[in-house]
Tab-separated table of C-alpha atoms in Angstrom:
chain	number	residue	atom	x	y	z
A	70	MET	CA	-0.231	-0.101	-0.114
A	71	SER	CA	1.210	3.544	-1.091
A	72	ALA	CA	2.321	6.149	1.699
A	73	GLY	CA	-0.206	8.795	2.080
A	74	THR	CA	-0.563	12.228	0.461
A	75	VAL	CA	0.371	15.597	1.672
A	76	VAL	CA	-2.608	18.053	2.148
A	77	PRO	CA	-0.902	21.661	1.601
A	78	ASN	CA	-1.214	24.441	3.945
A	79	GLY	CA	-0.004	24.533	7.438
A	80	GLY	CA	-0.036	22.725	10.613
A	81	PRO	CA	2.514	22.534	13.755
A	82	GLY	CA	5.874	21.811	13.520
A	83	THR	CA	9.133	23.540	11.775
A	84	GLY	CA	9.746	21.099	8.885
A	85	ASP	CA	7.820	20.090	5.713
A	86	ARG	CA	10.055	17.080	4.999
A	87	VAL	CA	7.988	13.968	4.352
A	88	GLY	CA	9.497	10.075	4.282
A	89	THR	CA	9.147	9.738	0.262
A	90	GLY	CA	12.734	8.790	-0.245
A	91	GLY	CA	16.781	9.152	0.115
A	92	GLU	CA	18.315	10.265	3.400
A	93	MET	CA	15.371	10.872	5.596
A	94	VAL	CA	13.848	7.358	4.934
A	95	GLU	CA	16.713	5.560	5.586
A	96	GLU	CA	17.189	7.394	9.089
A	97	GLY	CA	13.788	6.957	9.887
A	98	ALA	CA	13.103	3.394	8.814
A	99	ALA	CA	16.776	2.289	10.378
A	100	LEU	CA	15.839	4.116	13.856
A	101	LEU	CA	12.628	2.461	13.997
A	102	ASP	CA	14.410	-0.954	13.412
A	103	ASP	CA	16.808	-0.094	16.248
A	104	LEU	CA	13.741	0.999	18.482
A	105	ARG	CA	11.883	-2.236	17.581
A	106	ALA	CA	14.848	-4.508	18.459
A	107	ALA	CA	15.777	-2.490	21.693
A	108	ILE	CA	12.011	-3.239	22.902
A	109	GLY	CA	12.360	-6.901	21.746
A	110	ARG	CA	15.209	-7.156	23.799
A	111	TYR	CA	13.587	-6.151	27.143
A	112	VAL	CA	10.040	-7.258	26.804
A	113	VAL	CA	8.604	-10.815	25.188
A	114	LEU	CA	5.537	-9.573	23.099
A	115	PRO	CA	3.046	-11.902	21.891
A	116	SER	CA	3.573	-11.185	18.485
A	117	GLU	CA	5.278	-9.407	16.036
A	118	GLU	CA	2.387	-7.361	15.200
A	119	ILE	CA	2.313	-6.389	18.472
A	120	LEU	CA	6.098	-5.311	18.531
A	121	THR	CA	5.428	-3.413	15.606
A	122	ALA	CA	2.399	-1.389	16.991
A	123	VAL	CA	4.326	-0.618	20.166
A	124	THR	CA	7.618	0.451	18.173
A	125	LEU	CA	5.088	2.904	16.376
A	126	TRP	CA	3.083	4.031	19.225
A	127	VAL	CA	6.372	5.161	21.097
A	128	ALA	CA	7.407	6.920	17.777
A	129	ALA	CA	4.018	8.850	17.504
A	130	SER	CA	4.283	10.015	20.825
A	131	HIS	CA	6.819	12.475	19.299
A	132	ILE	CA	4.197	14.220	17.023
A	133	GLN	CA	1.747	14.379	19.313
A	134	PRO	CA	1.062	18.140	18.801
A	135	ALA	CA	0.471	17.390	14.939
A	136	LEU	CA	-2.225	14.597	15.939
A	137	GLN	CA	-6.050	14.540	15.613
A	138	HIS	CA	-6.334	11.516	17.827
A	139	ALA	CA	-4.403	10.484	20.710
A	140	PRO	CA	-4.254	6.754	20.633
A	141	ARG	CA	-4.277	4.640	23.969
A	142	LEU	CA	-2.272	1.590	24.682
A	143	ALA	CA	-3.966	-0.793	26.742
A	144	VAL	CA	-1.481	-3.235	28.229
A	145	VAL	CA	-3.548	-6.063	29.812
A	146	GLY	CA	-3.062	-9.512	31.227
A	147	PRO	CA	-5.062	-11.934	32.942
A	148	THR	CA	-2.662	-12.445	35.925
A	149	LYS	CA	0.518	-10.662	37.698
A	150	GLY	CA	3.500	-11.572	36.156
A	151	CYS	CA	2.807	-11.078	32.534
A	152	GLY	CA	5.485	-8.156	31.590
A	153	LYS	CA	2.779	-5.288	31.864
A	154	SER	CA	4.904	-3.255	34.024
A	155	ARG	CA	8.218	-3.664	32.199
A	156	VAL	CA	6.448	-2.464	29.144
A	157	LEU	CA	5.670	0.648	30.915
A	158	ASP	CA	9.573	0.870	32.280
A	159	VAL	CA	10.663	0.672	28.525
A	160	LEU	CA	7.960	3.212	27.212
A	161	HIS	CA	8.921	5.671	30.158
A	162	GLU	CA	12.548	6.044	28.857
A	163	THR	CA	11.366	6.192	25.300
A	164	VAL	CA	8.242	7.865	24.760
A	165	SER	CA	8.009	11.776	24.529
A	166	ARG	CA	7.688	13.659	28.082
A	167	PRO	CA	6.712	10.689	30.155
A	168	MET	CA	4.512	11.070	33.005
A	169	MET	CA	3.796	8.218	35.529
A	170	THR	CA	0.184	8.465	36.915
A	171	VAL	CA	0.318	5.734	39.592
A	172	ASN	CA	0.090	8.365	42.279
A	173	THR	CA	-0.740	11.344	40.698
A	174	SER	CA	-3.793	13.674	41.516
A	175	PRO	CA	-5.913	14.230	38.836
A	176	ALA	CA	-5.331	17.857	39.505
A	177	VAL	CA	-1.926	17.821	38.349
A	178	VAL	CA	-2.667	15.808	35.253
A	179	PHE	CA	-5.385	18.507	33.994
A	180	ARG	CA	-2.731	21.036	34.638
A	181	ILE	CA	0.510	19.638	32.882
A	182	ILE	CA	-1.503	18.720	29.834
A	183	GLY	CA	-1.270	21.408	27.038
A	184	GLU	CA	-0.298	22.207	23.680
A	185	ASP	CA	2.248	19.628	23.903
A	186	PRO	CA	1.046	17.430	26.324
A	187	PRO	CA	2.846	14.424	28.093
A	188	THR	CA	2.435	10.907	27.452
A	189	LEU	CA	0.553	9.399	30.326
A	190	LEU	CA	1.810	6.080	31.716
A	191	VAL	CA	-1.051	4.615	34.116
A	192	ASP	CA	0.161	1.398	35.923
A	193	GLU	CA	-2.505	-0.676	38.120
A	194	ALA	CA	-5.143	0.899	35.615
A	195	ASP	CA	-7.762	-1.239	36.761
A	196	THR	CA	-7.925	0.266	40.065
A	197	ILE	CA	-9.198	3.335	38.157
A	198	PHE	CA	-12.159	1.683	36.935
A	199	GLY	CA	-13.412	-1.047	38.867
A	200	PRO	CA	-16.360	-0.511	42.039
A	201	LYS	CA	-13.193	0.633	44.521
A	202	ALA	CA	-12.162	3.475	41.958
A	203	GLY	CA	-12.945	6.260	44.646
A	204	ASP	CA	-11.851	9.676	44.416
A	205	LYS	CA	-10.002	8.687	40.643
A	206	GLU	CA	-13.104	9.520	38.839
A	207	ASP	CA	-11.835	12.722	37.568
A	208	LEU	CA	-8.787	10.771	36.104
A	209	ARG	CA	-10.959	8.366	34.645
A	210	GLY	CA	-13.123	10.945	32.892
A	211	LEU	CA	-9.658	12.634	31.445
A	212	LEU	CA	-8.622	9.179	30.006
A	213	ASN	CA	-12.105	8.971	28.018
A	214	ALA	CA	-11.865	12.442	26.904
A	215	GLY	CA	-8.622	12.697	25.731
A	216	HIS	CA	-8.551	10.565	22.664
A	217	GLN	CA	-9.599	13.377	20.541
A	218	ARG	CA	-8.407	16.948	20.245
A	219	ASN	CA	-10.863	19.642	21.423
A	220	ARG	CA	-12.492	17.563	23.830
A	221	PRO	CA	-11.702	19.978	27.279
A	222	ALA	CA	-13.017	19.123	30.535
A	223	TRP	CA	-14.678	22.192	32.182
A	224	ARG	CA	-14.229	22.962	35.867
A	225	ILE	CA	-14.881	26.079	38.213
A	226	SER	CA	-11.381	27.141	39.251
A	227	GLY	CA	-9.575	29.935	41.188
A	228	PRO	CA	-10.572	32.059	43.807
A	229	GLU	CA	-12.810	33.753	41.309
A	230	HIS	CA	-14.832	30.590	40.878
A	231	LYS	CA	-14.106	31.311	37.112
A	232	PRO	CA	-15.363	28.248	34.618
A	233	THR	CA	-11.885	26.883	32.958
A	234	ALA	CA	-11.375	24.539	30.167
A	235	PHE	CA	-8.819	22.219	30.937
A	236	PRO	CA	-7.249	20.502	27.987
A	237	THR	CA	-7.460	16.566	27.950
A	238	PHE	CA	-5.547	15.475	24.659
A	239	ALA	CA	-2.679	13.069	25.563
A	240	MET	CA	-1.395	10.034	24.587
A	241	ALA	CA	-1.837	7.424	27.056
A	242	ALA	CA	-0.480	3.955	27.968
A	243	LEU	CA	-2.603	1.789	30.560
A	244	ALA	CA	-1.236	-1.401	32.347
A	245	GLY	CA	-3.852	-3.569	34.250
A	246	ILE	CA	-4.979	-6.997	34.973
A	247	GLY	CA	-8.012	-7.952	32.829
A	248	ASP	CA	-9.844	-5.486	30.007
A	249	LEU	CA	-10.227	-1.817	30.793
A	250	PRO	CA	-13.445	-0.646	29.961
A	251	ASP	CA	-14.943	-0.715	26.191
A	252	THR	CA	-14.931	3.227	26.266
A	253	ILE	CA	-10.719	2.641	26.386
A	254	MET	CA	-10.243	-0.455	24.748
A	255	ASP	CA	-12.103	0.873	21.717
A	256	ARG	CA	-9.834	3.540	21.438
A	257	ALA	CA	-6.846	1.645	22.179
A	258	VAL	CA	-4.143	-0.416	20.370
A	259	VAL	CA	-4.497	-3.792	22.745
A	260	LEU	CA	-1.272	-5.586	23.770
A	261	ARG	CA	-2.738	-8.704	25.220
A	262	MET	CA	0.312	-9.614	27.388
A	263	GLN	CA	1.031	-13.675	28.362
A	264	LYS	CA	3.590	-14.854	30.902
A	265	ARG	CA	7.099	-15.840	29.257
A	266	LYS	CA	7.292	-19.721	28.428
A	267	PRO	CA	10.260	-21.225	30.158
A	268	GLY	CA	12.542	-21.056	26.872
A	269	GLU	CA	11.766	-17.158	26.378
A	270	LYS	CA	14.396	-15.064	27.592
A	271	VAL	CA	14.612	-11.257	27.854
A	272	ALA	CA	17.705	-8.597	28.799
A	273	PRO	CA	17.388	-7.781	32.286
A	274	PHE	CA	16.375	-4.234	32.673
A	275	ARG	CA	19.191	-2.604	34.853
A	276	SER	CA	18.935	1.431	35.173
A	277	ARG	CA	22.758	1.850	34.948
A	278	HIS	CA	22.657	0.236	31.361
A	279	SER	CA	19.484	0.160	30.162
A	280	VAL	CA	18.080	3.666	30.591
A	281	PRO	CA	21.018	5.397	28.636
A	282	GLU	CA	20.341	2.912	25.876
A	283	LEU	CA	16.901	3.698	25.472
A	284	ASN	CA	17.201	7.368	26.181
A	285	ALA	CA	19.389	7.720	23.423
A	286	LEU	CA	16.729	6.136	20.973
A	287	ARG	CA	14.090	8.720	22.366
A	288	ASP	CA	16.628	11.733	21.670
A	289	ARG	CA	17.116	10.228	18.189
A	290	LEU	CA	13.175	9.877	17.590
A	291	ALA	CA	13.041	13.523	18.927
A	292	ALA	CA	15.785	14.916	16.366
A	293	TRP	CA	14.012	12.706	13.597
A	294	LEU	CA	10.353	13.408	14.235
A	295	THR	CA	10.055	17.247	15.643
A	296	PRO	CA	11.068	18.544	12.432
A	297	LEU	CA	8.336	16.371	10.628
A	298	ARG	CA	5.335	17.485	12.630
A	299	GLY	CA	3.942	19.988	9.727
A	300	ALA	CA	4.660	17.315	7.307
A	301	ALA	CA	2.981	14.579	9.719
A	302	HIS	CA	-0.328	17.133	10.407
A	303	ARG	CA	-1.021	17.263	6.581
A	304	LEU	CA	-0.325	13.730	5.817
A	305	VAL	CA	-3.458	11.893	4.971
A	306	PRO	CA	-2.555	7.916	4.935
A	307	PRO	CA	-4.786	5.241	3.181
A	308	MET	CA	-6.043	3.168	6.159
A	309	PRO	CA	-6.943	-0.635	5.977
A	310	VAL	CA	-9.727	-0.234	8.640
A	311	GLU	CA	-12.444	2.394	9.278
A	312	ASP	CA	-14.203	4.545	11.879
A	313	ARG	CA	-12.624	4.304	15.359
A	314	ALA	CA	-10.140	2.112	14.487
A	315	ALA	CA	-8.878	4.263	11.782
A	316	ASP	CA	-8.914	7.148	14.176
A	317	THR	CA	-6.913	5.131	16.808
A	318	TRP	CA	-4.214	3.767	14.306
A	319	GLU	CA	-3.561	6.727	11.927
A	320	PRO	CA	-0.959	7.965	14.070
A	321	LEU	CA	1.209	5.074	13.863
A	322	VAL	CA	0.381	4.492	10.364
A	323	ILE	CA	1.667	8.386	9.488
A	324	VAL	CA	4.835	7.503	11.443
A	325	ALA	CA	5.309	4.341	9.473
A	326	ASP	CA	4.599	6.382	6.002
A	327	LEU	CA	7.193	9.093	7.202
A	328	ALA	CA	9.887	6.367	7.858
A	329	GLY	CA	9.469	4.592	4.522
A	330	GLY	CA	11.007	1.307	3.604
A	331	HIS	CA	9.192	-1.841	5.179
A	332	TRP	CA	7.037	0.094	7.796
A	333	PRO	CA	4.279	1.364	5.928
A	334	ALA	CA	3.342	-2.353	4.543
A	335	GLN	CA	4.354	-3.791	7.969
A	336	ALA	CA	2.158	-1.024	9.955
A	337	ARG	CA	-0.825	-1.776	8.065
A	338	ALA	CA	-0.519	-5.595	8.626
A	339	ALA	CA	-0.149	-5.082	12.092
A	340	CYS	CA	-3.271	-3.022	11.878
A	341	LEU	CA	-5.206	-5.429	10.427
A	342	ALA	CA	-4.352	-8.331	12.135
A	343	MET	CA	-4.792	-6.622	15.714
A	344	THR	CA	-8.372	-5.052	15.103
A	345	ARG	CA	-9.389	-8.374	13.799
A	346	ASN	CA	-8.282	-9.976	16.948
A	347	GLU	CA	-10.174	-7.429	19.027
A	348	VAL	CA	-13.215	-8.225	17.301
A	349	VAL	CA	-12.815	-11.675	18.413
A	350	GLN	CA	-12.160	-10.682	21.621
A	351	ASP	CA	-15.309	-8.410	21.817
A	352	GLU	CA	-17.564	-11.399	20.600
A	353	GLN	CA	-15.891	-13.518	23.513
A	354	THR	CA	-16.228	-10.454	26.163
A	355	THR	CA	-19.962	-10.481	25.134
A	356	LEU	CA	-20.798	-13.697	25.646
A	357	LYS	CA	-18.945	-13.947	29.060
A	358	THR	CA	-21.070	-11.326	30.250
A	359	ARG	CA	-24.227	-12.552	29.190
A	360	LEU	CA	-23.093	-16.166	31.194
A	361	LEU	CA	-22.308	-14.050	34.283
A	362	ARG	CA	-25.797	-12.775	33.874
A	363	ASP	CA	-27.425	-15.775	33.256
A	364	ILE	CA	-25.998	-17.382	36.345
A	365	ARG	CA	-26.715	-14.323	38.429
A	366	ARG	CA	-30.611	-14.972	37.335
A	367	VAL	CA	-29.845	-18.935	38.039
A	368	PHE	CA	-28.528	-18.088	41.610
A	369	GLU	CA	-31.735	-15.541	42.367
A	370	GLN	CA	-34.227	-18.238	41.091
A	371	GLN	CA	-32.540	-20.835	43.697
A	372	GLY	CA	-32.764	-18.220	46.376
A	373	SER	CA	-29.501	-16.973	46.416
A	374	ARG	CA	-28.286	-20.224	47.758
A	375	GLU	CA	-24.269	-20.225	48.825
A	376	ALA	CA	-23.680	-22.467	46.665
A	377	LEU	CA	-24.999	-24.596	43.326
A	378	ARG	CA	-23.497	-27.781	41.901
A	379	SER	CA	-21.906	-27.582	38.549
A	380	GLN	CA	-24.225	-30.247	37.134
A	381	ASP	CA	-27.291	-28.168	38.532
A	382	LEU	CA	-25.946	-25.002	37.259
A	383	LEU	CA	-25.263	-25.974	33.780
A	384	ALA	CA	-28.731	-27.555	33.564
A	385	ALA	CA	-30.250	-24.399	34.508
A	386	LEU	CA	-28.147	-22.772	32.014
A	387	VAL	CA	-28.800	-25.066	29.138
A	388	GLN	CA	-32.431	-25.150	29.705
A	389	ASP	CA	-33.079	-21.477	29.094
A	390	ALA	CA	-34.510	-21.676	25.468
A	391	GLU	CA	-33.510	-17.962	24.756
A	392	ALA	CA	-29.867	-18.333	25.913
A	393	PRO	CA	-27.269	-19.929	23.377
A	394	TRP	CA	-25.931	-22.516	26.101
A	395	ALA	CA	-27.711	-25.251	24.361
A	396	GLU	CA	-25.771	-24.779	21.366
A	397	TYR	CA	-22.309	-23.958	22.374
A	398	GLY	CA	-19.672	-25.862	21.099
A	399	THR	CA	-20.688	-29.074	19.161
A	400	LYS	CA	-23.106	-30.815	22.254
A	401	GLY	CA	-24.023	-27.902	24.259
A	402	LEU	CA	-22.223	-25.896	27.325
A	403	ASN	CA	-20.444	-28.787	29.375
A	404	ALA	CA	-18.292	-28.258	32.417
A	405	TYR	CA	-15.197	-27.652	30.970
A	406	HIS	CA	-16.640	-24.903	28.849
A	407	LEU	CA	-18.340	-23.323	31.952
A	408	ALA	CA	-14.551	-23.446	33.799
A	409	ASN	CA	-12.933	-22.033	30.820
A	410	LEU	CA	-15.294	-19.348	30.210
A	411	LEU	CA	-15.288	-17.905	33.967
A	412	ARG	CA	-11.615	-18.739	34.206
A	413	ASP	CA	-10.670	-14.837	33.559
A	414	PHE	CA	-13.122	-13.799	36.153
A	415	GLY	CA	-10.953	-15.674	38.549
A	416	ILE	CA	-14.181	-18.025	39.243
A	417	SER	CA	-13.375	-21.660	39.542
A	418	PRO	CA	-15.527	-24.645	40.714
A	419	ALA	CA	-14.274	-26.279	44.099
A	420	ASN	CA	-15.421	-29.072	46.499
A	421	HIS	CA	-18.376	-27.967	48.619
A	422	ARG	CA	-20.130	-29.818	51.200
A	423	PHE	CA	-24.019	-29.457	51.116
A	424	GLU	CA	-26.798	-29.595	53.634
A	425	ASN	CA	-27.481	-33.433	53.149
A	426	GLY	CA	-23.584	-33.934	53.995
A	427	ARG	CA	-22.775	-34.874	50.249
A	428	GLN	CA	-19.876	-33.079	48.680
A	429	ALA	CA	-19.618	-32.248	45.181
A	430	LYS	CA	-18.245	-29.833	42.783
A	431	ALA	CA	-19.785	-26.535	43.131
A	432	TYR	CA	-19.547	-23.207	42.444
A	433	ALA	CA	-19.776	-20.457	45.451
A	434	ARG	CA	-22.050	-17.530	45.136
A	435	ASN	CA	-19.567	-15.329	46.638
A	436	GLN	CA	-17.105	-15.989	43.800
A	437	PHE	CA	-19.324	-14.062	41.736
A	438	LEU	CA	-19.970	-11.054	43.572
A	439	ASP	CA	-16.886	-8.866	42.288
A	440	ALA	CA	-17.394	-10.162	38.562
A	441	TRP	CA	-21.041	-9.040	38.877
A	442	ALA	CA	-20.338	-5.618	40.182
A	443	ARG	CA	-17.977	-5.241	37.675
A	444	TYR	CA	-19.322	-6.565	34.465
A	445	CYS	CA	-23.195	-6.443	35.013
A	446	PRO	CA	-24.371	-4.318	37.930
A	447	ASP	CA	-27.906	-4.795	38.538
A	448	ALA	CA	-30.201	-1.869	39.052
A	449	ALA	CA	-30.069	-1.787	42.648
A	450	GLN	CA	-26.371	-1.654	42.706
A	451	LEU	CA	-26.371	1.426	40.112
A	452	ALA	CA	-29.213	3.247	41.981
A	453	PRO	CA	-27.856	6.199	44.011
A	454	ALA	CA	-28.958	6.678	47.853
A	455	ALA	CA	-31.634	9.238	48.364
A	456	GLU	CA	-28.956	11.623	49.673
A	457	GLU	CA	-26.325	11.324	46.732
A	458	THR	CA	-26.168	13.536	43.633
A	459	VAL	CA	-25.270	11.413	40.674
A	460	PRO	CA	-23.439	12.605	37.949
A	461	ALA	CA	-24.763	12.666	34.566
A	462	ARG	CA	-23.984	10.072	32.212
A	463	ARG	CA	-21.269	10.143	30.171
A	464	VAL	CA	-21.125	9.880	26.348
A	465	PRO	CA	-18.306	8.032	24.891
A	466	GLY	CA	-15.510	10.415	23.576
A	467	LYS	CA	-17.075	13.462	25.489
A	468	PRO	CA	-15.846	15.116	28.469
A	469	PRO	CA	-17.025	14.090	32.119
A	470	THR	CA	-20.073	16.267	32.605
A	471	PHE	CA	-22.134	17.461	35.926
A	472	PRO	CA	-25.855	17.887	36.848
A	473	SER	CA	-27.076	21.302	36.692
A	474	GLY	CA	-26.044	23.625	39.638
A	475	ALA	CA	-23.545	20.796	40.973
A	476	LEU	CA	-20.071	21.919	39.048
A	477	PRO	CA	-17.381	21.345	41.516
A	478	ILE	CA	-15.601	24.404	43.282
A	479	GLY	CA	-11.686	24.556	43.201
A	480	PRO	CA	-9.181	22.323	41.216
A	481	PRO	CA	-9.947	19.194	39.637
A	482	GLY	CA	-9.792	16.421	42.086
A	483	GLY	CA	-8.837	19.222	44.754
A	484	PRO	CA	-9.913	19.227	48.376
A	485	SER	CA	-12.649	21.866	47.815
A	486	GLY	CA	-14.201	19.728	45.053
A	487	PRO	CA	-17.077	17.601	45.664
A	488	ARG	CA	-16.429	13.712	46.439
A	489	PRO	CA	-17.124	11.531	43.476
A	490	THR	CA	-20.106	9.234	44.458
A	491	ARG	CA	-20.380	5.753	44.116
């Protein structure tokens, strides 16, 4: 596929060169090759396409002021020890203006984002979006809104209580256990991390040696791409995907087209492979959420018993004529299928002694409580207490809003603002 066309007239940046041949193409392609090799030394990524995507995402952070969309990088895995934090370590030393937000207050993040925004790196991102998110609601709103330029968050700020627009546009990498909310995943290049196999080796990450090497690559990226921001702003690359996926991947493809060589074709191949994989994942996620809802219904029909035998739970699921479980697999949902579908939620059957003294494999109701609250909260969980004020529902891609007459006073996340309600 050919590189993108350049739209004349303007855009941020100081240079107009574009990777269409000659020295600049060789420089960019070789630099991306070096960056790709360095990333691959420190982390084992699940596929070559994912390694390509991470490389291009890092490079795209150096042209953020020229971009219309700020793609998220969702670094997710089913358990601890999958290399998620190591990915953030490598990103921290290679992206433009990194800002770790593990313990950063939302007020600081709001104020530091400007015309040349930082690259946000959020570890333990699952704590921001779960039922225990608490006072991180402002940060969650920022991450949802900041995918697209010109989506500010309005707050009452300063001693004069003046309405102030805080920019939200910034690239962000978020690492956490389990999938992040759809509003994030739909705007992200998704890295589904796995534990290393016994034969897979990585170079040890040691600050004394690793940081200078990665910082040198970061400086080379800045020297190459900063003068090309004007060209990047005007570049309209042909995309192999459409709609939201095209918005998310366009910055990565722009960098590949600026580099030239094998990178334009490689970037588009990675885009197609990874977006197709997410379509499959979405289908599985939807099915698993349906399973959680149906299991909750079975428990309710059984009087919310402490536990249900695996065979009784399966029989109730399969007997539902409106559910897909009778046709699941080749002969309907079985015990293996059920355990496999629930594994990602940390739910598994165990021996349970029932009132009649008999012991059987069973699913305990309390195992499901966290998953029900996270993935399919019922109306009672969502209903506010009488004295609480509920923020207005967010529209994906829009900044967080507040009900009429309930604008917070003071800086975002500051002590004088209202506490988020749950």
